[in-house]
mmCIF file of C-alpha atoms in Angstrom:
data_model
loop_
_atom_site.group_PDB
_atom_site.id
_atom_site.type_symbol
_atom_site.label_atom_id
_atom_site.label_comp_id
_atom_site.label_asym_id
_atom_site.label_seq_id
_atom_site.Cartn_x
_atom_site.Cartn_y
_atom_site.Cartn_z
ATOM 1 C CA MET A 228 127.230 30.437 -59.700
ATOM 2 C CA PRO A 229 129.630 32.231 -57.733
ATOM 3 C CA THR A 230 129.937 29.897 -54.782
ATOM 4 C CA PHE A 231 132.891 29.778 -51.657
ATOM 5 C CA ARG A 232 135.132 26.897 -50.132
ATOM 6 C CA THR A 233 134.628 27.519 -46.776
ATOM 7 C CA PRO A 234 132.014 29.099 -44.467
ATOM 8 C CA GLN A 235 131.076 32.459 -44.042
ATOM 9 C CA VAL A 236 129.970 34.938 -41.340
ATOM 10 C CA VAL A 237 127.357 37.161 -41.487
ATOM 11 C CA GLN A 238 125.565 39.365 -39.390
ATOM 12 C CA LEU A 239 121.818 40.039 -40.389
ATOM 13 C CA PRO A 240 120.793 43.318 -40.641
ATOM 14 C CA PRO A 241 117.683 44.283 -38.061
ATOM 15 C CA GLU A 242 115.368 44.798 -41.350
ATOM 16 C CA ALA A 243 115.796 40.827 -42.023
ATOM 17 C CA VAL A 244 115.973 39.601 -37.948
ATOM 18 C CA ALA A 245 112.498 41.489 -37.993
ATOM 19 C CA ARG A 246 111.211 39.685 -40.894
ATOM 20 C CA ALA A 247 111.778 36.960 -40.045
ATOM 21 C CA ALA A 248 110.178 37.653 -36.327
ATOM 22 C CA ALA A 249 107.067 38.869 -38.131
ATOM 23 C CA PHE A 250 106.763 35.599 -40.270
ATOM 24 C CA ALA A 251 107.389 33.217 -37.534
ATOM 25 C CA ASN A 252 104.816 35.072 -35.075
ATOM 26 C CA ALA A 253 101.856 34.920 -38.193
ATOM 27 C CA VAL A 254 102.823 31.401 -39.207
ATOM 28 C CA SER A 255 103.009 29.526 -35.987
ATOM 29 C CA ALA A 256 99.250 29.081 -35.958
ATOM 30 C CA THR A 257 99.138 28.108 -38.722
ATOM 31 C CA VAL A 258 100.649 24.635 -38.567
ATOM 32 C CA ASN A 259 100.309 21.129 -37.319
ATOM 33 C CA TYR A 260 103.399 18.617 -36.327
ATOM 34 C CA ARG A 261 101.582 16.649 -34.156
ATOM 35 C CA ASP A 262 103.253 13.584 -36.291
ATOM 36 C CA SER A 263 106.993 15.184 -35.109
ATOM 37 C CA ASN A 264 105.209 15.034 -31.841
ATOM 38 C CA GLN A 265 105.834 18.700 -31.146
ATOM 39 C CA THR A 266 103.105 20.953 -29.667
ATOM 40 C CA MET A 267 104.893 23.003 -28.255
ATOM 41 C CA LYS A 268 104.057 26.838 -29.388
ATOM 42 C CA GLN A 269 106.687 28.619 -28.496
ATOM 43 C CA LYS A 270 109.066 26.044 -29.943
ATOM 44 C CA ILE A 271 107.161 26.007 -32.850
ATOM 45 C CA HIS A 272 107.619 29.793 -33.252
ATOM 46 C CA ASP A 273 111.536 29.484 -32.579
ATOM 47 C CA ASP A 274 112.080 27.394 -35.436
ATOM 48 C CA HIS A 275 110.124 29.341 -38.300
ATOM 49 C CA PHE A 276 111.894 32.017 -36.635
ATOM 50 C CA VAL A 277 115.360 30.190 -36.773
ATOM 51 C CA SER A 278 114.771 28.573 -40.420
ATOM 52 C CA LYS A 279 114.253 32.374 -41.609
ATOM 53 C CA LEU A 280 117.455 33.562 -40.106
ATOM 54 C CA GLY A 281 119.489 30.914 -41.855
ATOM 55 C CA GLU A 282 117.688 31.375 -45.036
ATOM 56 C CA GLU A 283 118.547 35.637 -44.870
ATOM 57 C CA ALA A 284 122.103 34.778 -43.704
ATOM 58 C CA VAL A 285 122.440 32.359 -47.421
ATOM 59 C CA ARG A 286 120.384 35.231 -49.287
ATOM 60 C CA HIS A 287 123.221 37.830 -47.763
ATOM 61 C CA VAL A 288 126.053 35.002 -49.040
ATOM 62 C CA PHE A 289 125.420 35.121 -52.438
ATOM 63 C CA ILE A 290 123.480 38.647 -52.552
ATOM 64 C CA THR A 291 126.908 39.282 -52.016
ATOM 65 C CA ARG A 292 128.551 37.816 -54.739
ATOM 66 C CA ASN A 293 126.542 39.381 -57.561
ATOM 67 C CA CYS A 294 124.029 36.631 -57.711
ATOM 68 C CA GLU A 295 119.981 37.162 -58.457
ATOM 69 C CA VAL A 296 118.022 35.739 -55.326
ATOM 70 C CA LYS A 297 114.438 35.135 -55.371
ATOM 71 C CA GLY A 298 113.480 34.497 -51.168
ATOM 72 C CA PRO A 299 112.635 34.005 -48.618
ATOM 73 C CA ASP A 300 109.133 33.101 -49.052
ATOM 74 C CA TYR A 301 107.284 34.928 -45.838
ATOM 75 C CA SER A 302 104.149 34.346 -47.904
ATOM 76 C CA ILE A 303 101.471 32.495 -45.332
ATOM 77 C CA TYR A 304 99.953 29.098 -46.540
ATOM 78 C CA ALA A 305 96.800 27.834 -45.350
ATOM 79 C CA GLY A 306 96.752 24.005 -44.413
ATOM 80 C CA LYS A 307 97.067 22.730 -47.971
ATOM 81 C CA GLN A 308 98.997 25.096 -49.703
ATOM 82 C CA LYS A 309 101.578 24.956 -47.524
ATOM 83 C CA SER A 310 104.761 23.476 -49.894
ATOM 84 C CA TRP A 311 108.062 21.853 -49.698
ATOM 85 C CA SER A 312 109.300 24.436 -52.845
ATOM 86 C CA ALA A 313 112.911 25.249 -52.908
ATOM 87 C CA ASP A 314 113.519 28.101 -50.087
ATOM 88 C CA LEU A 315 115.219 29.899 -51.994
ATOM 89 C CA VAL A 316 116.296 30.655 -56.090
ATOM 90 C CA ILE A 317 120.002 31.799 -56.382
ATOM 91 C CA ASN A 318 120.385 32.512 -60.116
ATOM 92 C CA ALA A 319 117.745 29.938 -61.299
ATOM 93 C CA LEU A 320 118.638 27.142 -58.924
ATOM 94 C CA ASP A 321 116.824 25.966 -56.278
ATOM 95 C CA VAL A 322 118.336 25.894 -53.291
ATOM 96 C CA ALA A 323 117.307 24.849 -49.939
ATOM 97 C CA VAL A 324 118.489 25.716 -46.705
ATOM 98 C CA LYS A 325 118.294 23.833 -42.816
ATOM 99 C CA THR A 326 119.624 26.178 -40.237
ATOM 100 C CA GLN A 327 120.448 24.429 -36.347
ATOM 101 C CA ARG A 328 121.011 26.681 -33.462
ATOM 102 C CA ARG A 329 124.520 26.776 -31.564
ATOM 103 C CA SER A 330 122.645 26.416 -28.135
ATOM 104 C CA ALA A 331 120.897 22.699 -29.595
ATOM 105 C CA ALA A 332 124.096 22.090 -31.031
ATOM 106 C CA ASN A 333 126.185 21.686 -27.830
ATOM 107 C CA ARG A 334 123.764 19.465 -26.388
ATOM 108 C CA TYR A 335 122.929 16.986 -30.171
ATOM 109 C CA GLY A 336 125.780 17.916 -31.966
ATOM 110 C CA LEU A 337 125.861 20.048 -34.659
ATOM 111 C CA SER A 338 123.073 18.884 -37.371
ATOM 112 C CA TRP A 339 121.126 19.460 -39.588
ATOM 113 C CA THR A 340 117.665 17.009 -40.000
ATOM 114 C CA PHE A 341 115.120 16.902 -42.777
ATOM 115 C CA GLN A 342 111.633 15.340 -42.059
ATOM 116 C CA ASP A 343 111.525 11.281 -43.106
ATOM 117 C CA SER A 344 108.206 10.012 -40.967
ATOM 118 C CA PRO A 345 105.173 7.792 -42.519
ATOM 119 C CA GLU A 346 103.205 10.878 -42.291
ATOM 120 C CA ARG A 347 105.209 13.518 -44.089
ATOM 121 C CA ARG A 348 108.785 13.076 -45.471
ATOM 122 C CA ASP A 349 111.217 16.221 -47.220
ATOM 123 C CA PRO A 350 110.902 15.338 -50.959
ATOM 124 C CA ILE A 351 114.392 16.677 -51.295
ATOM 125 C CA LEU A 352 115.715 13.212 -49.732
ATOM 126 C CA ASP A 353 114.951 11.550 -53.049
ATOM 127 C CA MET A 354 116.125 14.435 -55.279
ATOM 128 C CA PRO A 355 120.072 13.358 -55.229
ATOM 129 C CA GLU A 356 121.175 16.199 -57.802
ATOM 130 C CA ALA A 357 119.274 18.766 -55.226
ATOM 131 C CA TRP A 358 121.067 21.825 -53.763
ATOM 132 C CA VAL A 359 121.535 22.759 -49.584
ATOM 133 C CA CYS A 360 122.971 25.125 -47.845
ATOM 134 C CA LEU A 361 123.565 24.215 -44.164
ATOM 135 C CA VAL A 362 123.619 27.286 -41.575
ATOM 136 C CA VAL A 363 124.298 27.661 -37.554
ATOM 137 C CA TYR A 364 122.392 30.472 -36.103
ATOM 138 C CA GLU A 365 124.900 31.393 -33.143
ATOM 139 C CA ASP A 366 122.390 32.071 -30.930
ATOM 140 C CA LEU A 367 124.825 32.124 -28.037
ATOM 141 C CA LYS A 368 126.160 35.188 -29.052
ATOM 142 C CA PRO A 369 124.800 38.583 -29.630
ATOM 143 C CA ASN A 370 123.833 40.122 -33.137
ATOM 144 C CA TYR A 371 122.675 37.681 -35.095
ATOM 145 C CA GLU A 372 125.616 36.231 -37.347
ATOM 146 C CA CYS A 373 124.978 32.880 -38.335
ATOM 147 C CA MET A 374 127.436 30.569 -40.558
ATOM 148 C CA VAL A 375 127.008 29.564 -43.835
ATOM 149 C CA TYR A 376 128.890 26.289 -45.186
ATOM 150 C CA PRO A 377 129.028 25.687 -48.702
ATOM 151 C CA LEU A 378 126.835 23.957 -50.705
ATOM 152 C CA ARG A 379 126.008 21.139 -51.649
ATOM 153 C CA LYS A 380 123.757 18.183 -53.356
ATOM 154 C CA ILE A 381 121.757 15.961 -51.572
ATOM 155 C CA LYS A 382 123.931 12.829 -52.493
ATOM 156 C CA GLN A 383 126.909 14.592 -51.196
ATOM 157 C CA LEU A 384 126.029 14.539 -47.597
ATOM 158 C CA ILE A 385 125.759 11.799 -45.143
ATOM 159 C CA PHE A 386 122.521 10.965 -43.228
ATOM 160 C CA GLU A 387 122.346 9.143 -40.099
ATOM 161 C CA ALA A 388 119.932 8.094 -37.096
ATOM 162 C CA PRO A 389 119.376 11.354 -35.523
ATOM 163 C CA ARG A 390 120.891 10.590 -32.099
ATOM 164 C CA LEU A 391 118.073 11.860 -29.758
ATOM 165 C CA SER A 392 115.870 9.457 -29.652
ATOM 166 C CA LYS A 393 112.224 10.874 -30.034
ATOM 167 C CA LEU A 394 113.206 11.968 -33.692
ATOM 168 C CA VAL A 395 114.304 8.999 -34.665
ATOM 169 C CA GLY A 396 111.836 7.373 -37.458
ATOM 170 C CA LYS A 397 110.903 10.688 -38.150
ATOM 171 C CA LYS A 398 113.791 12.434 -39.130
ATOM 172 C CA GLN A 399 116.944 11.704 -40.921
ATOM 173 C CA ALA A 400 120.014 13.899 -39.528
ATOM 174 C CA VAL A 401 123.381 14.908 -41.413
ATOM 175 C CA TYR A 402 125.914 15.775 -38.705
ATOM 176 C CA LEU A 403 128.307 18.368 -39.031
ATOM 177 C CA GLU A 404 130.979 15.842 -37.275
ATOM 178 C CA THR A 405 130.637 12.954 -39.972
ATOM 179 C CA LEU A 406 130.950 15.558 -42.967
ATOM 180 C CA GLN A 407 134.007 16.640 -41.976
ATOM 181 C CA LYS A 408 135.228 13.161 -40.941
ATOM 182 C CA HIS A 409 134.505 12.209 -45.002
ATOM 183 C CA LYS A 410 135.941 15.029 -46.171
ATOM 184 C CA VAL A 411 132.080 16.357 -47.505
ATOM 185 C CA PHE A 412 133.284 19.857 -45.592
ATOM 186 C CA LYS A 413 136.927 20.799 -44.222
#
């Protein structure tokens, strides 16, 4: 698969931003994140919006490399129908996408979190060969810019406890500085 070795900067087109916003508006009322102590509707909305922006950015990077990309999925699923399916399928390869806002990274360190609580665990954590693409949404800049990091397998990532104490025991985090220190990313 045509890939890349250095982070790629993407300016999302208005139609991609509109799709992400419409999805966030529609899905926010259908989710329950009480097991993560997340009950603030605006935060839930924002998380969905940012995650779809990341998926759109990864999609754009691979489409410009002449890859076949399926997704993002903008369907709204009810309760038990919600899935942990891959965010994108790139040339028949399942890819998860994790996105972090630059403004949050400035407060807590550039990191990406994976659900890992007794009530809900991201199945990808048990799939060492699974692929993930990490994205930073540059929300402190205009024009919906994202930085897309190269694909990595789950087994290449280094998981740590989140620095935000309220997330400990509920999530696992991957910090860019740790990945750079261990030469996972240059």
